[in-house]
mmCIF file of C-alpha atoms in Angstrom:
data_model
loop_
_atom_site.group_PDB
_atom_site.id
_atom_site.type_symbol
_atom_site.label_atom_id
_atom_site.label_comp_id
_atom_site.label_asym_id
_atom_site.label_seq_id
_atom_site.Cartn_x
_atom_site.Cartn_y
_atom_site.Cartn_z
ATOM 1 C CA UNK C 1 160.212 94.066 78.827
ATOM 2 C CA UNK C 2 163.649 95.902 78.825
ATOM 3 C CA UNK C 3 164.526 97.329 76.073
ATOM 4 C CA UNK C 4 168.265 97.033 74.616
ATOM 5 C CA UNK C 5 169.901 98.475 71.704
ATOM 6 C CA UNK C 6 171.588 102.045 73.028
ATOM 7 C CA UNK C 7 170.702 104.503 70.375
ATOM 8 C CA UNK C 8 168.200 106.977 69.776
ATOM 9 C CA UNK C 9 165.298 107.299 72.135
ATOM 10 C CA UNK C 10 167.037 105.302 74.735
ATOM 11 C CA UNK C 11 169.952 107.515 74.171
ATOM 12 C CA UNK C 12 167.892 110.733 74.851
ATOM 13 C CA UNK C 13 166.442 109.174 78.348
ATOM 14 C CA UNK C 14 169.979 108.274 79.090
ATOM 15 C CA UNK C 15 171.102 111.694 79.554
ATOM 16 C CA UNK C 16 167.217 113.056 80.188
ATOM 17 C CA UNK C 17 167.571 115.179 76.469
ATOM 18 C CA UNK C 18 164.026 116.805 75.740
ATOM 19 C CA UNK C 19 163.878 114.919 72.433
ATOM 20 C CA UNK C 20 165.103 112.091 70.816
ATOM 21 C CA UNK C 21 168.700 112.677 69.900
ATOM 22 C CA UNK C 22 169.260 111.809 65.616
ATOM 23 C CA UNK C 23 170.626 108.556 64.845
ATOM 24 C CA UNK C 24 171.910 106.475 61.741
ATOM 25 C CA UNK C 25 171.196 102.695 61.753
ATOM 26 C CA UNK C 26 172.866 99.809 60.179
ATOM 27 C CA UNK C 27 171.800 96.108 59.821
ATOM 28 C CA UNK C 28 174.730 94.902 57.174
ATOM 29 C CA UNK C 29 176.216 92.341 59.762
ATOM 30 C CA UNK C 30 173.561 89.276 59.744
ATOM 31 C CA UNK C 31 171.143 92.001 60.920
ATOM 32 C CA UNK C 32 172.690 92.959 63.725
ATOM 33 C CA UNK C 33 171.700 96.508 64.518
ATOM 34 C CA UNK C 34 174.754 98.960 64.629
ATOM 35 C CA UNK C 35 174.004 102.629 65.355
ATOM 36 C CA UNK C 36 175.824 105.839 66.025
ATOM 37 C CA UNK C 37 173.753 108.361 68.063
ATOM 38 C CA UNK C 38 174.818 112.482 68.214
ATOM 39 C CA UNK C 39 174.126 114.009 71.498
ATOM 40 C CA UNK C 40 174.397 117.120 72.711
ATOM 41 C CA UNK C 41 172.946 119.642 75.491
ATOM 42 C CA UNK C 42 174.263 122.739 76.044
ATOM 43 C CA UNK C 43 172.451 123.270 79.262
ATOM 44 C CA UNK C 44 171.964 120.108 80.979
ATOM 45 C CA UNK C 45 170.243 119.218 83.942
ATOM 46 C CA UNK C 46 173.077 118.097 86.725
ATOM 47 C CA UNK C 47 172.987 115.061 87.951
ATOM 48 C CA UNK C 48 173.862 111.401 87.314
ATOM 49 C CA UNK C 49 172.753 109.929 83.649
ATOM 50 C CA UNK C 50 170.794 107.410 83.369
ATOM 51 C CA UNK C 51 171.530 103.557 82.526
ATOM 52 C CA UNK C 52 170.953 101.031 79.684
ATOM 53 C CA UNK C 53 169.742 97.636 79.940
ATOM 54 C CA UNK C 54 172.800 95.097 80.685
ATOM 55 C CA UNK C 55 173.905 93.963 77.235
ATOM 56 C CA UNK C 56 176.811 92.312 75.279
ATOM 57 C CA UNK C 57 177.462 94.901 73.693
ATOM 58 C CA UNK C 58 179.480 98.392 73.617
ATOM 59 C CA UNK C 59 179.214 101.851 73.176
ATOM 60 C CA UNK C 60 182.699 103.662 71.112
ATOM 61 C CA UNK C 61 182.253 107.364 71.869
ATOM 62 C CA UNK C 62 183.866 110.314 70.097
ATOM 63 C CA UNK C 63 184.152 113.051 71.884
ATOM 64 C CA UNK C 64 183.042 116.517 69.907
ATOM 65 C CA UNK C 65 183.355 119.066 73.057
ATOM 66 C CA UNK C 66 185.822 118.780 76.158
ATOM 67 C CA UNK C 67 184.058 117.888 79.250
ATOM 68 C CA UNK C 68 186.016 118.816 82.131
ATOM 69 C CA UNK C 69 186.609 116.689 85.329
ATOM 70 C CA UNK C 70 184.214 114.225 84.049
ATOM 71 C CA UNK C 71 183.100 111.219 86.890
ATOM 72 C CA UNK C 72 182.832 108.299 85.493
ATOM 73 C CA UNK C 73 180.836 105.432 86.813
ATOM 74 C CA UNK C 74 180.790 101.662 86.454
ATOM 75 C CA UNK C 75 178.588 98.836 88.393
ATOM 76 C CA UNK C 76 176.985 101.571 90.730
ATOM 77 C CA UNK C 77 180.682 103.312 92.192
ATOM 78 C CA UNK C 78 182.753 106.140 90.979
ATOM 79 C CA UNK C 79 185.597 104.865 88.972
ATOM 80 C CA UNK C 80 187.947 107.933 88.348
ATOM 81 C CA UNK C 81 187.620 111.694 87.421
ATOM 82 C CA UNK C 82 188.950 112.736 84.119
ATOM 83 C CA UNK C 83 189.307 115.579 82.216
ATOM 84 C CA UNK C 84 187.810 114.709 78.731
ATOM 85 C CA UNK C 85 189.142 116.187 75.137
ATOM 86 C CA UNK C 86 187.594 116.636 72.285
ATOM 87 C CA UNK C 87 188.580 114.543 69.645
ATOM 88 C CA UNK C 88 189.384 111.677 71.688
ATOM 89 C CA UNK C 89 187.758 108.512 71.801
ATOM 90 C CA UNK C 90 186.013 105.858 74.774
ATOM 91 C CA UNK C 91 185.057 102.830 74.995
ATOM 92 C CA UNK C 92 182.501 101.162 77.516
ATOM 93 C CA UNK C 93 181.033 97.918 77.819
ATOM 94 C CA UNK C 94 177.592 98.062 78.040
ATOM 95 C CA UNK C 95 177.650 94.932 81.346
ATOM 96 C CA UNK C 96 179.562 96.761 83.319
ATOM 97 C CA UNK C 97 176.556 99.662 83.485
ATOM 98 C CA UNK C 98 178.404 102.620 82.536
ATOM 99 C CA UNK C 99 177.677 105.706 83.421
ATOM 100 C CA UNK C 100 178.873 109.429 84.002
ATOM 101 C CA UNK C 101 177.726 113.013 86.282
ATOM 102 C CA UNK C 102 176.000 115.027 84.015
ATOM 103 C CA UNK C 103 177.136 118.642 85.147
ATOM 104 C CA UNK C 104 177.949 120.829 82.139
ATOM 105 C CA UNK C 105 177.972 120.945 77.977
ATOM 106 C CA UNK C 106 177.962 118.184 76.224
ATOM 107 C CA UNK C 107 178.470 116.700 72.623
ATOM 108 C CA UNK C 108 179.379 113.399 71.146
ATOM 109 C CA UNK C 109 179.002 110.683 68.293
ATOM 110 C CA UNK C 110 178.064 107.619 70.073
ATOM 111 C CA UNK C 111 178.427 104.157 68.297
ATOM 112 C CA UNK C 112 176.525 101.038 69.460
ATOM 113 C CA UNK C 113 178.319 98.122 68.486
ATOM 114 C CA UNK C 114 176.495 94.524 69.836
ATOM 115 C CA UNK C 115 179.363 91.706 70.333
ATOM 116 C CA UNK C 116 177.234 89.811 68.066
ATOM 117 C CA UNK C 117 177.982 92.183 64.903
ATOM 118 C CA UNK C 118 181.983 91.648 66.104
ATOM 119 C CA UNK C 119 181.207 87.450 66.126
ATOM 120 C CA UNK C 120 179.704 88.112 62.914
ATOM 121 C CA UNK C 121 182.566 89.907 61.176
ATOM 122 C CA UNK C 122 185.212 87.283 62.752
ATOM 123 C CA UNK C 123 182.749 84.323 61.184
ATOM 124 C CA UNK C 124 182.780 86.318 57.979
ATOM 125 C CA UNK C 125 186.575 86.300 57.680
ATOM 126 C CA UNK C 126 186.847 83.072 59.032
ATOM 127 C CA UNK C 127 189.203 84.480 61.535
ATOM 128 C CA UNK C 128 188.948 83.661 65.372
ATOM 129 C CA UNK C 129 186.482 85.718 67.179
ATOM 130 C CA UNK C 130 186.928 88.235 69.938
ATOM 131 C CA UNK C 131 186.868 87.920 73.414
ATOM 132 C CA UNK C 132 186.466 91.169 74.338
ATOM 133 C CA UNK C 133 187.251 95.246 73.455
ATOM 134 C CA UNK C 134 189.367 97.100 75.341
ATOM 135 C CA UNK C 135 187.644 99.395 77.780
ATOM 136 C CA UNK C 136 189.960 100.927 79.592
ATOM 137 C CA UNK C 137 188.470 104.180 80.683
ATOM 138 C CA UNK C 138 191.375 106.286 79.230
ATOM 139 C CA UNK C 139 190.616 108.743 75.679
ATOM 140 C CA UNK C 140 192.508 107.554 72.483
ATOM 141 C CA UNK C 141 193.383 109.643 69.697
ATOM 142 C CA UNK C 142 191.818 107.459 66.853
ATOM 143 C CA UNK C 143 191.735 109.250 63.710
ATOM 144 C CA UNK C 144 190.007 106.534 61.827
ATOM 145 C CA UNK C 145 186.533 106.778 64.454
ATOM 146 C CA UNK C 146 187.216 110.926 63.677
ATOM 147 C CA UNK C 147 187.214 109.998 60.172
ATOM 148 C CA UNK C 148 183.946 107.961 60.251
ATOM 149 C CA UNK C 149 182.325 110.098 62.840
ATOM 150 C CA UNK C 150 182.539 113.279 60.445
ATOM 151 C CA UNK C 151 181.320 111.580 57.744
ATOM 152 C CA UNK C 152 178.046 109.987 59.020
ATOM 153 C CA UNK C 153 177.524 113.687 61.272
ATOM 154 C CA UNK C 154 176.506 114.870 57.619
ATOM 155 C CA UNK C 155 174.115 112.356 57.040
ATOM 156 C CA UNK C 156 173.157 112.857 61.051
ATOM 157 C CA UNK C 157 172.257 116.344 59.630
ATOM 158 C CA UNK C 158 170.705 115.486 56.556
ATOM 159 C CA UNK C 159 169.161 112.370 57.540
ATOM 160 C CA UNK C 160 166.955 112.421 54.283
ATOM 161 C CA UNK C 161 169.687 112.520 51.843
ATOM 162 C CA UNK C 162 172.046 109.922 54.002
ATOM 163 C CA UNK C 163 171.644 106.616 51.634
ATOM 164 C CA UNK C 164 171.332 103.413 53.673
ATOM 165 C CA UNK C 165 174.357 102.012 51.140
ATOM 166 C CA UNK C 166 176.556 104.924 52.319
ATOM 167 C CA UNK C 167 175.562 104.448 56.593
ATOM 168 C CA UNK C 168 176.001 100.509 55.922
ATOM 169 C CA UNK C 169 179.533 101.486 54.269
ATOM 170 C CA UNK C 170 180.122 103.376 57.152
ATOM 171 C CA UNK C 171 179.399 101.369 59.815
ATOM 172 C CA UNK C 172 181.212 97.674 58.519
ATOM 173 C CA UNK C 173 184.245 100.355 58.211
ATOM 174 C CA UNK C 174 183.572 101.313 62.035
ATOM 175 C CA UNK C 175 183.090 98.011 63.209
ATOM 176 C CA UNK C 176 186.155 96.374 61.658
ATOM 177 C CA UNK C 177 188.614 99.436 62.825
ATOM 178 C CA UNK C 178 187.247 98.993 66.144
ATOM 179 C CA UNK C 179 187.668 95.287 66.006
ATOM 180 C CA UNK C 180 191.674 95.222 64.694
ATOM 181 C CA UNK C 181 192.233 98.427 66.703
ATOM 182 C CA UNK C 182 190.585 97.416 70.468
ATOM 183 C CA UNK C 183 189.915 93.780 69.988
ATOM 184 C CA UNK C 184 193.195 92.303 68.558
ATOM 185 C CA UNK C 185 190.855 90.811 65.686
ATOM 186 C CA UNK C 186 193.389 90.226 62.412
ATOM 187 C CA UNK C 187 192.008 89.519 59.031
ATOM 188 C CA UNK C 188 193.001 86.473 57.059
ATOM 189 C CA UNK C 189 194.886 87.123 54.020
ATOM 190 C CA UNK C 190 192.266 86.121 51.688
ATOM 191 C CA UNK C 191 189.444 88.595 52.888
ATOM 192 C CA UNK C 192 191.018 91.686 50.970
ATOM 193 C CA UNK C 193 191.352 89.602 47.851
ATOM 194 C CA UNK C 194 189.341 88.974 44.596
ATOM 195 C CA UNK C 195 186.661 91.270 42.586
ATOM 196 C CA UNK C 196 183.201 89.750 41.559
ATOM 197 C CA UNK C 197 182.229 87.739 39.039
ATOM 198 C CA UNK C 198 181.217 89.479 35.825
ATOM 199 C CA UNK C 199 177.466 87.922 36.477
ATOM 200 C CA UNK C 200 177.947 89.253 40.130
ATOM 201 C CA UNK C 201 179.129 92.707 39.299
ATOM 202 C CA UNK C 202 176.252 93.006 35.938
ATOM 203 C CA UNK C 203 173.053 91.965 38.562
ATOM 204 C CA UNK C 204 175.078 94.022 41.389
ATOM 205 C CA UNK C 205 175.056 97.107 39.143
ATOM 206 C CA UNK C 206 170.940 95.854 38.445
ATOM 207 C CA UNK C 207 170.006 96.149 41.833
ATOM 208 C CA UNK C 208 171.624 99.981 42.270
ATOM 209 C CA UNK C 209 170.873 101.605 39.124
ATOM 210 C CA UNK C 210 166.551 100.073 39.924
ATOM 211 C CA UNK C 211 167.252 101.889 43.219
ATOM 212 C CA UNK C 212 168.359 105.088 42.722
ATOM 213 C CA UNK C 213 167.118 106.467 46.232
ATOM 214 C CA UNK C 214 169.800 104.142 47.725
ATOM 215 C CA UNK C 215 166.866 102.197 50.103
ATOM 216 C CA UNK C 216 168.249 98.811 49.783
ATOM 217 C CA UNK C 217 170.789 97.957 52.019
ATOM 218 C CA UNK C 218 174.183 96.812 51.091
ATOM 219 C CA UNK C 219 173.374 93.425 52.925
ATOM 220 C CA UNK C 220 170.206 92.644 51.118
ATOM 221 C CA UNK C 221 172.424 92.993 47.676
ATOM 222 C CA UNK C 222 174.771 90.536 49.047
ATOM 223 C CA UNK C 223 172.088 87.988 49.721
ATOM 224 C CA UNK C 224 171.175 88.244 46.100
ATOM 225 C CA UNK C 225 175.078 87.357 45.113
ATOM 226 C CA UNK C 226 175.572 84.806 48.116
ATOM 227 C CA UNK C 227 178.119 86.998 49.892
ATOM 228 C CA UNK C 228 178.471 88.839 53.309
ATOM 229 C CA UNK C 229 178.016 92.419 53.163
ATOM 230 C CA UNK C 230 181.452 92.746 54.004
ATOM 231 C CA UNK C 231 182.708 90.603 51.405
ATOM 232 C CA UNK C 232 180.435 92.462 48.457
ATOM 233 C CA UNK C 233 181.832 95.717 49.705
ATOM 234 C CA UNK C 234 185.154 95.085 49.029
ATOM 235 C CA UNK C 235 184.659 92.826 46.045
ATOM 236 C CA UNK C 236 182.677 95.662 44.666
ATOM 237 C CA UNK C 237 185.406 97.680 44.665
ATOM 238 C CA UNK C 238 188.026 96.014 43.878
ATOM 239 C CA UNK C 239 185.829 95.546 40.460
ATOM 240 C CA UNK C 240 185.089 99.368 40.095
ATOM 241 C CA UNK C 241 187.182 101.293 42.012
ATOM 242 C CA UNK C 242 184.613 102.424 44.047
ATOM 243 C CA UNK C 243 182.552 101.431 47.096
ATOM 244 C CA UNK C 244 179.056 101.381 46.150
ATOM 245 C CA UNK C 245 177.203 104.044 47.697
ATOM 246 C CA UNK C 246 179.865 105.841 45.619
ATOM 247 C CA UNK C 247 179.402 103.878 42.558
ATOM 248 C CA UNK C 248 175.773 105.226 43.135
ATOM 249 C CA UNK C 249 176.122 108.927 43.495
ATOM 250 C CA UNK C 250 178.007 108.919 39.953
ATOM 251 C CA UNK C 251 175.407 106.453 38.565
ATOM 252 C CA UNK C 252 172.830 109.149 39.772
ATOM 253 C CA UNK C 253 175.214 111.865 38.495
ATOM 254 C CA UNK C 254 174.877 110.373 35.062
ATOM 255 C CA UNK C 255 171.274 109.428 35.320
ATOM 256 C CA UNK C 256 170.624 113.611 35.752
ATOM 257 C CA UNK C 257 173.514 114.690 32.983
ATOM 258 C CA UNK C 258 170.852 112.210 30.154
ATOM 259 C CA UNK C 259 167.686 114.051 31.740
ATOM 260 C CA UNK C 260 169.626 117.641 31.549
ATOM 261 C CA UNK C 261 170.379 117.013 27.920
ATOM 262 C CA UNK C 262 166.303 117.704 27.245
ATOM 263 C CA UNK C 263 164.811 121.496 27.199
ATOM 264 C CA UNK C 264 161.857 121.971 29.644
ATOM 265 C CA UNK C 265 162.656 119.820 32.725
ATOM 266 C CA UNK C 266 163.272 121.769 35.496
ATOM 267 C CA UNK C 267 166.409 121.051 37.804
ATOM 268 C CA UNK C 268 164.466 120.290 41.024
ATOM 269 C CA UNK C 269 162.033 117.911 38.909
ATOM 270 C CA UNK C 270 165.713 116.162 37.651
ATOM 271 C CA UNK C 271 166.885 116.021 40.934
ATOM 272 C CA UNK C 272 164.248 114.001 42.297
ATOM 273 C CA UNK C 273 164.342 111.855 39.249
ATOM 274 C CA UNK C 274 167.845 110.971 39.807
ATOM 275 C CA UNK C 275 166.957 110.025 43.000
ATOM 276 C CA UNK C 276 168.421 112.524 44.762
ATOM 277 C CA UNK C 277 166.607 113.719 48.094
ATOM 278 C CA UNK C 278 166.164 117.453 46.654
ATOM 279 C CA UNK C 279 167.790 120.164 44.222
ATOM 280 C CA UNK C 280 169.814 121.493 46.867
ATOM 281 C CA UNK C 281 171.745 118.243 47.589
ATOM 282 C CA UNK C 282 171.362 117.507 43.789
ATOM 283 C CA UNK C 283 173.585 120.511 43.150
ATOM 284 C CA UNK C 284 176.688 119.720 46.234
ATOM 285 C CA UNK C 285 176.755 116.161 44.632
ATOM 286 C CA UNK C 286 176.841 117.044 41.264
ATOM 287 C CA UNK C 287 179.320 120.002 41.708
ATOM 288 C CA UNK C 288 181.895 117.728 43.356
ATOM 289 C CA UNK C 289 181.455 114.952 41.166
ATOM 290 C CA UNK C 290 181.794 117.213 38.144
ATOM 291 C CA UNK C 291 183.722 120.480 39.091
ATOM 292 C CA UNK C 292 180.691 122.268 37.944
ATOM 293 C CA UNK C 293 177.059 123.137 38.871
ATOM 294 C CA UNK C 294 173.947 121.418 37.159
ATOM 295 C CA UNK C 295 173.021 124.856 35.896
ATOM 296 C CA UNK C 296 176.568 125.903 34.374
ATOM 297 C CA UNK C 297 176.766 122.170 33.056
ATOM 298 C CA UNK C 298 173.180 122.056 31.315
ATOM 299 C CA UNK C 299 173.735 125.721 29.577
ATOM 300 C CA UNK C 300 176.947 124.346 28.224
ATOM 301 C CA UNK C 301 175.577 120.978 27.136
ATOM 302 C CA UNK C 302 172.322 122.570 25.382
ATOM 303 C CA UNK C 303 174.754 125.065 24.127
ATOM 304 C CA UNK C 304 176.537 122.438 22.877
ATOM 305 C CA UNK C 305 173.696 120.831 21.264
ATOM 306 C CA UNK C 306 172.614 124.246 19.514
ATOM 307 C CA UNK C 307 175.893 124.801 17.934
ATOM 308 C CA UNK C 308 175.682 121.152 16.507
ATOM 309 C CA UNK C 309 172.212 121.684 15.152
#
């Protein structure tokens, strides 16, 4: 059976990586999968990469390293030499069998975006759907995919504290840029609009604070409230002011300050408790949140607390 879905695993045979290469995935858009892949090799094997199983779908590549006179291939012939720049962006459509010479360093972000998740976002917004991306084999600067791409490489390197609300935030962000920006796709007027109801917000706000790990994906709190993930996003914000893998971190934030306020718990034990994946990222979320370090913050609270007593 051929596999499709080109991410991961079938990323690393691609371009014949020793291991699997890390990947984030995504199924907020009627379970679509959406993925973004890092790869990287900085002493490749020359030859041609591999290919991916035919698909209606495409891969949006950011570029982390210039590549050099790179050939590019499409349908089995050579389409064009290029030199490639870091910080620009590609697109290729995953029918027309695209490939490239593998003959020096390499690094890149690599999002896998089916057409499906694309007809699911038009249906969503109950605007028109899209006939097709733009993949032209020429390098755009697109600051947005920079944007996303350096956001989800953190969770690429911590893939244990990377919340599945926060790569599902990421991803509808990716796939809608990609679709206005490449696609032609325009929003109707009434997508951006409206916050949720106060029932919708109170069992929204439920379902994160019983979750503190940040499992549950941002489509399967939708379900509960009878929206698309997209549309719960933004009404979720528009509510709170934040998205809500954000919303989370300072609920988990606040969940730690009530368990700080109590001698003889230790800060790792808190950490975990809050739901956060260990002290160490415990102590970068709570230090930008706050301005201050769970230590420094605890001595002054219990301090506090002394002075009072």
């Amino acid at each position: 059976m051929t596999r499709t879905g080109a991410y991961g695993e079938r990323f690393g045979e691609f371009l014949r990586l020793e291991q699997a290469p890390p990947s984030l995935l995504s199924r907020s858009l009627r379970g679509t999968e959406i993925a973004v892949t890092e790869t990287r090799n900085h002493h490749p094997v020359p030859g041609l990469s591999g290919s991916f199983a035919l698909e209606d779908a495409y891969l949006v590549s950011l570029k982390l390293r210039d590549y050099p006179a790179c050939e590019i291939w499409e349908q089995g012939r050579h389409l064009k030499k290029t030199d490639v720049h870091a910080g620009t962006t590609y697109l290729y459509d995953l029918k027309a069998d695209p490939r490239y010479v593998i003959d020096k360093p390499f690094h890149s972000l690599h999002f896998y975006v089916p057409h499906s998740a694309l007809d699911s976002l038009a249906d969503q917004s109950g605007a028109r759907r899209i006939d097709a991306l733009d993949c032209r084999p020429v390098g755009h600067d697109d600051a947005i995919v920079r944007h996303i791409g350096a956001s989800l490489r953190e969770g690429l390197r911590r893939p244990d504290e990377a919340n599945q609300l926060f790569t599902d935030h990421m991803m509808l962000a990716l796939i809608a840029h990609v679709a206005q920006a490449y696609g032609g796709f325009r929003q109707t007027a009434e997508t951006g609009r409206g916050a949720l109801a106060p029932w919708q917000l109170a069992r929204a706000c439920d379902k994160l604070e019983a979750d503190l790990g940040g499992k549950l994906p941002l489509q399967a709190i939708a379900a509960e409230l009878g929206l698309s993930a997209s549309h719960f996003s933004r009404a979720f914000r528009a509510s709170t002011g934040l998205p809500p893998y954000r919303w989370l971190l300072h609920h988990r934030v606040r969940t730690a300050k009530r368990l700080m306020s109590a001698h003889g718990v230790s800060l790792s034990e808190i950490a975990i408790s809050a739901g956060f994946a260990n002290q160490s990222h415990f102590t970068r979320v709570f230090s930008a949140i706050t301005g201050v370090s769970p230590g420094a913050w605890r001595r002054d609270a219990l301090g506090a607390t002394s002075r009072e007593g």
